[in-house]
PDB file of C-alpha atoms in Angstrom:
ATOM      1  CA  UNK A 277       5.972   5.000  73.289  1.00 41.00           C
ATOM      2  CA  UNK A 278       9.446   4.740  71.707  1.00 41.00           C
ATOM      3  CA  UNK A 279       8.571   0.949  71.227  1.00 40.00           C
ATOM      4  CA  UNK A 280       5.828   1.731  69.495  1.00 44.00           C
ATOM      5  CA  UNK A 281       8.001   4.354  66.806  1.00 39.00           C
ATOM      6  CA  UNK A 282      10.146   0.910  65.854  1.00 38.00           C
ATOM      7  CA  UNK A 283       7.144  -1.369  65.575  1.00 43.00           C
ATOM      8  CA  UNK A 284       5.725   0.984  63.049  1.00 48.00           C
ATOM      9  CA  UNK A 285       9.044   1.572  61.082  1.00 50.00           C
ATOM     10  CA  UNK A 286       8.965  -2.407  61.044  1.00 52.00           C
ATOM     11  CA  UNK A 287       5.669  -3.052  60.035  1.00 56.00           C
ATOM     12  CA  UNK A 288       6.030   0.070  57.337  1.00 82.00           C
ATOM     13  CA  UNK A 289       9.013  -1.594  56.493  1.00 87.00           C
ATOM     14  CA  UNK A 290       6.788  -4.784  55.328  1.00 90.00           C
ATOM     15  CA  UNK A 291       4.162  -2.986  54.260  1.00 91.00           C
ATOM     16  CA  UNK A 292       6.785  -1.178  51.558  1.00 92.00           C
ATOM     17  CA  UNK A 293       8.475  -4.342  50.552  1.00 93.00           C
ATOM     18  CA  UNK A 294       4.955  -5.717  49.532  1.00 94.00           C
ATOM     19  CA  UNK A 295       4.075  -2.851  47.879  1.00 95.00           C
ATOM     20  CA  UNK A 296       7.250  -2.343  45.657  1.00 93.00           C
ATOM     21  CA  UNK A 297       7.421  -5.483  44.673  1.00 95.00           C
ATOM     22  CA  UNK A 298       3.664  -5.628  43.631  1.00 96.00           C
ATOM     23  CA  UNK A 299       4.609  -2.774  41.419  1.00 96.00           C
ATOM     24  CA  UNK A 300       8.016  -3.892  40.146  1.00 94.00           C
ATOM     25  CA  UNK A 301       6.241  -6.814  39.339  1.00 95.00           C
ATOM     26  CA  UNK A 302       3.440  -4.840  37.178  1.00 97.00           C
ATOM     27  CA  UNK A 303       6.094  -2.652  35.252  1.00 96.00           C
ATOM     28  CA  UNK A 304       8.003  -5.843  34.202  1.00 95.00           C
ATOM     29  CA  UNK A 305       4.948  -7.721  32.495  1.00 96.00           C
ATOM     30  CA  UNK A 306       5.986  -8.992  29.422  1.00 96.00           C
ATOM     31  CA  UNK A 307       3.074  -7.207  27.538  1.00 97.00           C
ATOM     32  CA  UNK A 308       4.820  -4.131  27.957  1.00 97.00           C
ATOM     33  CA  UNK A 309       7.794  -4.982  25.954  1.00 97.00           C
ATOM     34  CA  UNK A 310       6.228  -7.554  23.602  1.00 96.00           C
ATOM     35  CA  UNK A 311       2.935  -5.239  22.534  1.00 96.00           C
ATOM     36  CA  UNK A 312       3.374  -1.982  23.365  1.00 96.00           C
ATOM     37  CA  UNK A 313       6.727  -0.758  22.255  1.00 95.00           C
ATOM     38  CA  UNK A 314       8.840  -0.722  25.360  1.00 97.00           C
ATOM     39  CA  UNK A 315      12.291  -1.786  24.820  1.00 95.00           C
ATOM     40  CA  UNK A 316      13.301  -4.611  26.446  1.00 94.00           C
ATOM     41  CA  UNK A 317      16.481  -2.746  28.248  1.00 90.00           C
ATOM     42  CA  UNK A 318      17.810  -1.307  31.136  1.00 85.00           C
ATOM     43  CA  UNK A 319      16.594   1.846  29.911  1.00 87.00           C
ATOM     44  CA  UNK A 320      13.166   0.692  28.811  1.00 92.00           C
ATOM     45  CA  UNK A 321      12.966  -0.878  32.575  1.00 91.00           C
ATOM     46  CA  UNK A 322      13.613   2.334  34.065  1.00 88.00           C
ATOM     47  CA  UNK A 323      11.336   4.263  32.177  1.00 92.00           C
ATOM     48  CA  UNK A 324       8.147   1.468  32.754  1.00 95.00           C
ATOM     49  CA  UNK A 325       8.726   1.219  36.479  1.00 93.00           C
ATOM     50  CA  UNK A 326       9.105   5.574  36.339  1.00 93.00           C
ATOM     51  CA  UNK A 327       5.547   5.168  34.754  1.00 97.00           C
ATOM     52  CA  UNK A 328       4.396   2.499  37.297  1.00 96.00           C
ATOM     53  CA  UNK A 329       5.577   4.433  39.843  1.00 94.00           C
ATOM     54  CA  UNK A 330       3.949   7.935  38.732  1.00 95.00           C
ATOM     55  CA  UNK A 331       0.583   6.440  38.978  1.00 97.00           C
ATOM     56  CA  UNK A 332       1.039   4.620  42.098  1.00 95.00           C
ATOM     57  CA  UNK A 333       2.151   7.863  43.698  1.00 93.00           C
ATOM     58  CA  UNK A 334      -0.224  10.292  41.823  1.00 94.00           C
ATOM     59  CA  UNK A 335      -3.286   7.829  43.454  1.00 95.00           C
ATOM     60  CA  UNK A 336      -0.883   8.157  47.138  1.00 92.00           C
ATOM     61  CA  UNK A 337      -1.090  11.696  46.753  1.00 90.00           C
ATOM     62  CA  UNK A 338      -5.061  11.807  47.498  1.00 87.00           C
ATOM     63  CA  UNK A 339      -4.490   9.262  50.603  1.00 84.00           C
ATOM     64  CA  UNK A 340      -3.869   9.965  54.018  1.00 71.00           C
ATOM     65  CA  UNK A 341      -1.236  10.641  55.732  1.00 68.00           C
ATOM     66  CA  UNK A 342      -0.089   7.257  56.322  1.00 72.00           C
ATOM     67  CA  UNK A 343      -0.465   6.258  52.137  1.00 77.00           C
ATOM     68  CA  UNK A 344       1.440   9.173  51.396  1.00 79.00           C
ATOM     69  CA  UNK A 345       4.661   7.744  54.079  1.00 84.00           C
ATOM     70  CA  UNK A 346       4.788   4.624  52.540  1.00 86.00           C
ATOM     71  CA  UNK A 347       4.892   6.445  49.022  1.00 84.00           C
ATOM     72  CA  UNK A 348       7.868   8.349  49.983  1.00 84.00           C
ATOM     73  CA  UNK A 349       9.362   4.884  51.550  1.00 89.00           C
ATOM     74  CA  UNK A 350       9.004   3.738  47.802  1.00 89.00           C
ATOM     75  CA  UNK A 351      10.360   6.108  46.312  1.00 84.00           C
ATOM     76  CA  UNK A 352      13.484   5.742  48.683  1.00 84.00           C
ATOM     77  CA  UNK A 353      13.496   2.080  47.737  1.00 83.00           C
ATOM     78  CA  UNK A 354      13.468   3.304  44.004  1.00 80.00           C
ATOM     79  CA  UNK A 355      16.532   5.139  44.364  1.00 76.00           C
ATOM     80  CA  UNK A 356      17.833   2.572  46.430  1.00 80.00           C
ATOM     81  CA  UNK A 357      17.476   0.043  43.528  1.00 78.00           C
ATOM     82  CA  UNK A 358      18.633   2.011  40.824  1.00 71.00           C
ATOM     83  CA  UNK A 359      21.996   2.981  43.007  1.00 70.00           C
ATOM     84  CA  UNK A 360      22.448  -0.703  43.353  1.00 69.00           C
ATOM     85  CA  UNK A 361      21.901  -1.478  39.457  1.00 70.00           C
ATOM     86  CA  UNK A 362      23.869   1.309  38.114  1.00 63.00           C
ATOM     87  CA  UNK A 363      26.857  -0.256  40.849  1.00 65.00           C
ATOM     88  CA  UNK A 364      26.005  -3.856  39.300  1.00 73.00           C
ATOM     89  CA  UNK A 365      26.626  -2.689  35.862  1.00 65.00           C
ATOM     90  CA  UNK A 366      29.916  -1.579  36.907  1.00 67.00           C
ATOM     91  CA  UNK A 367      29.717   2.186  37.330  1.00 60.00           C
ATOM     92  CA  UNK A 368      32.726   2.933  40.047  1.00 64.00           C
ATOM     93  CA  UNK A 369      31.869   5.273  43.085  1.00 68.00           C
ATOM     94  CA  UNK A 370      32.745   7.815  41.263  1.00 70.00           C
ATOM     95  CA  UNK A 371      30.482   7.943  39.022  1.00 64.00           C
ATOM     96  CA  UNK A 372      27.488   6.792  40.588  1.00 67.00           C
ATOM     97  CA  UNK A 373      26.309  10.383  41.912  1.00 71.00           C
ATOM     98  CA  UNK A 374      26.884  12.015  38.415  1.00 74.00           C
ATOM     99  CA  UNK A 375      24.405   8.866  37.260  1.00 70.00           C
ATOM    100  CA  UNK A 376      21.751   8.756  40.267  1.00 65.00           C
ATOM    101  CA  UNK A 377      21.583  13.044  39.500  1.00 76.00           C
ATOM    102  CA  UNK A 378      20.911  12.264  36.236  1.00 75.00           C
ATOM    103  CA  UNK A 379      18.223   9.553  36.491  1.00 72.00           C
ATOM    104  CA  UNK A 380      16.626  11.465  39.203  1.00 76.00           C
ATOM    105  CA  UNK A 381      16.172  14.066  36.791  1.00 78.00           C
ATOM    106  CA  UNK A 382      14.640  12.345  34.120  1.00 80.00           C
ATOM    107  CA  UNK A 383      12.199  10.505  36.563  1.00 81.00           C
ATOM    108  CA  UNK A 384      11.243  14.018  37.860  1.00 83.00           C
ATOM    109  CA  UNK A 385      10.903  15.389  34.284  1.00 85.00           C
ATOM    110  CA  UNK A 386       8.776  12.566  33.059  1.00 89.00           C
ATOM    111  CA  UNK A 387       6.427  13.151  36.178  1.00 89.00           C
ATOM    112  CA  UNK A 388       5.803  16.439  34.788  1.00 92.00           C
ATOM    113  CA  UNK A 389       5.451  15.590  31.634  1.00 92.00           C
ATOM    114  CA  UNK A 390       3.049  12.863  32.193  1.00 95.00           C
ATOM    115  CA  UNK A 391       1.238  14.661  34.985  1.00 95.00           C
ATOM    116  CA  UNK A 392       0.014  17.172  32.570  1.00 94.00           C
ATOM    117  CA  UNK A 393      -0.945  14.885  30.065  1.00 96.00           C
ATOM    118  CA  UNK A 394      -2.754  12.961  32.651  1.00 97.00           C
ATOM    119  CA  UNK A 395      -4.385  15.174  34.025  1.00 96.00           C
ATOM    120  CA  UNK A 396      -5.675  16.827  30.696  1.00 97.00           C
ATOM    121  CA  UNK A 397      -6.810  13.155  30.472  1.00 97.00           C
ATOM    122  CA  UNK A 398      -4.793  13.563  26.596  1.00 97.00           C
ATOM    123  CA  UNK A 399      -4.354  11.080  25.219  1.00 96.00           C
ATOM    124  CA  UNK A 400      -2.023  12.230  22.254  1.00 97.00           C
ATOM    125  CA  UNK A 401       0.271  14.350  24.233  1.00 97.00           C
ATOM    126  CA  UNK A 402       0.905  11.383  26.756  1.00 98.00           C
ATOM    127  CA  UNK A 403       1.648   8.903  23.347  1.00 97.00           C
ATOM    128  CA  UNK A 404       4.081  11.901  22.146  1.00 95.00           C
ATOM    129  CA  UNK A 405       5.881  12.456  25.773  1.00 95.00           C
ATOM    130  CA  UNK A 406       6.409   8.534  25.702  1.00 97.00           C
ATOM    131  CA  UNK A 407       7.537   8.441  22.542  1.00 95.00           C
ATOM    132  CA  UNK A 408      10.223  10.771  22.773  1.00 93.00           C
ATOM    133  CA  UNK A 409      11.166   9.293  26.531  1.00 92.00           C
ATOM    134  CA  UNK A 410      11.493   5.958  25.075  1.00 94.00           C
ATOM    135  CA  UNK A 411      12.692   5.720  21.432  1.00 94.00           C
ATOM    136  CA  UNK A 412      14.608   9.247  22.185  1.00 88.00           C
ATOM    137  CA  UNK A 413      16.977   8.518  18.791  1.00 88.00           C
ATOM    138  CA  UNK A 414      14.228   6.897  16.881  1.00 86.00           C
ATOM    139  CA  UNK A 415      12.686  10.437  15.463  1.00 82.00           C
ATOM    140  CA  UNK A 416       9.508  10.223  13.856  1.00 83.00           C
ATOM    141  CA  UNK A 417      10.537   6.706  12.946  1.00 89.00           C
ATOM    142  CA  UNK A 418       9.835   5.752  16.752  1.00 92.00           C
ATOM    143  CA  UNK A 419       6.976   3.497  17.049  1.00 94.00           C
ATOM    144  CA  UNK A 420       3.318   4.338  18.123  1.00 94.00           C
ATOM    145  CA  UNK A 421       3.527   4.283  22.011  1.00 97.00           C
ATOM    146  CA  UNK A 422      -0.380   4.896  21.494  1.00 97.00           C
ATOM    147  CA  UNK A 423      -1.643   1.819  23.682  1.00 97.00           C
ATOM    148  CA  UNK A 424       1.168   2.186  26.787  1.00 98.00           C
ATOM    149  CA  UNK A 425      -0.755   6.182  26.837  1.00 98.00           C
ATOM    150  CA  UNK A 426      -4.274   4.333  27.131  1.00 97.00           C
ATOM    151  CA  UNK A 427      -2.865   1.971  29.437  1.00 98.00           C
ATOM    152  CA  UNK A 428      -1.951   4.885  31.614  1.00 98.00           C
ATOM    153  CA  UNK A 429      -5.336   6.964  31.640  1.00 98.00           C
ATOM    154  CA  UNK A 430      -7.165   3.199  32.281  1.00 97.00           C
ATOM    155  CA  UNK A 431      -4.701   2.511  35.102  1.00 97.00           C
ATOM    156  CA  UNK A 432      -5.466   5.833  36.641  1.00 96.00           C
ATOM    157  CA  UNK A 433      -8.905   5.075  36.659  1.00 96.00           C
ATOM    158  CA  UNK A 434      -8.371   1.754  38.091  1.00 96.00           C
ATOM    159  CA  UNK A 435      -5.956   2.839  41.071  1.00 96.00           C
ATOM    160  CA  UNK A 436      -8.344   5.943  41.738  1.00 94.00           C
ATOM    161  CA  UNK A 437     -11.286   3.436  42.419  1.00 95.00           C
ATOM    162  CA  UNK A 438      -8.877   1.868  44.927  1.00 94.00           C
ATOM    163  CA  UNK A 439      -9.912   1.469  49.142  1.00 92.00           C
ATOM    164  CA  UNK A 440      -7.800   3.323  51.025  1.00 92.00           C
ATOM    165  CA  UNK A 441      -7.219   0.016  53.034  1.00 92.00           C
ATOM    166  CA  UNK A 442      -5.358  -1.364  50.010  1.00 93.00           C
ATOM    167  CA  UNK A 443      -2.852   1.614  49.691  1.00 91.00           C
ATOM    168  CA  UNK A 444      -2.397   2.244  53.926  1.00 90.00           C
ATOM    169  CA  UNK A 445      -1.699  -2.295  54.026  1.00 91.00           C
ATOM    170  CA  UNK A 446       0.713  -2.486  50.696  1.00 92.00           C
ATOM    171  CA  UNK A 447      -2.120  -4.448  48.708  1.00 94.00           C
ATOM    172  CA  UNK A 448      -2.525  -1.760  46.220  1.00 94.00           C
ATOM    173  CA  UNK A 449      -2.389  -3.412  42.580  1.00 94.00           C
ATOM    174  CA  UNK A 450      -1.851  -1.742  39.131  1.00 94.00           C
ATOM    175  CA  UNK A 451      -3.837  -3.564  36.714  1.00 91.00           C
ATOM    176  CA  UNK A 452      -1.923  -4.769  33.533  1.00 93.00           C
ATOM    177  CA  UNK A 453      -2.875  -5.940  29.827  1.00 88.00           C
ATOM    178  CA  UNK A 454      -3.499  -9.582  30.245  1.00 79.00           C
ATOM    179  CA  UNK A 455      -0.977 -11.483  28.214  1.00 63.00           C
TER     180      UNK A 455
END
């Protein structure tokens, strides 16, 4: 029985590996930054793999039980990876909780944000909520973040229309603008 607990951890452990990468990999597509207005920073990053991530985990919310472990595992390995970048960019140990507080907190207000918007299937209020969360200084000089919003409500579709095999197995993919 106890063997059995550690064979699962292990073969979540895979299973979330695949899966995060599969979706780091779809938040850093160049059409992102190059057509739709992200910036191409460390900020910008954050905020398309927050979206990414939002999507993945509003689909994970309808799954089992076992879809909605490996979300959390992501999520974990989310944290995990901005901890380590904030350390790379040569934030000290002090300062790394006062940072990770603060980026949890804008990941957690964009969910909200979004989630309404998504749900309300709005078009316009998503384009405004991203364009304040990513051109924040910009004003209503900030560009159009129009097409990343109908990205979002066409991904939704997509990942909703996904097998439940795909999500519990780490093969869950988020469709991006071809290039």
């Amino acid at each position: 029985m106890v063997f059995g607990f550690f064979r699962q951890k292990r073969n979540n452990k895979v299973i979330v590996e695949r899966q995060y990468q599969a979706l780091t990999t779809a938040a850093r597509s160049t059409v992102f930054y190059r057509d739709m207005q992200v910036p191409d920073t460390v900020l910008g990053r954050f905020e398309m793999l927050s979206i990414v991530l939002i999507l993945y985990f509003r689909r994970t919310a309808k799954s089992a039980r076992s879809g909605q472990e490996i979300a959390q595992n992501i999520i974990d390995a989310f944290f995990e990876d901005v901890d380590h970048s904030i350390r790379e960019l040569g934030v000290g140990d002090p300062g790394v909780p006062k940072r990770m507080k603060k980026l949890a907190g804008m990941y957690y207000g964009r969910l909200e944000s979004y989630a309404a918007a998504l749900d309300a299937k709005d078009r316009a209020v998503l384009a405004a909520a991203l364009k304040r969360n990513f051109h924040p200084e910009a004003g209503d000089a900030a560009p159009s973040m129009q097409a990343l919003a109908d990205w979002m409500l066409e991904a939704e579709e997509a990942l909703a229309a996904i097998d439940e095999d795909a999500i519990e197995t780490g093969m869950a993919r988020i469709s991006v603008p071809q290039d």
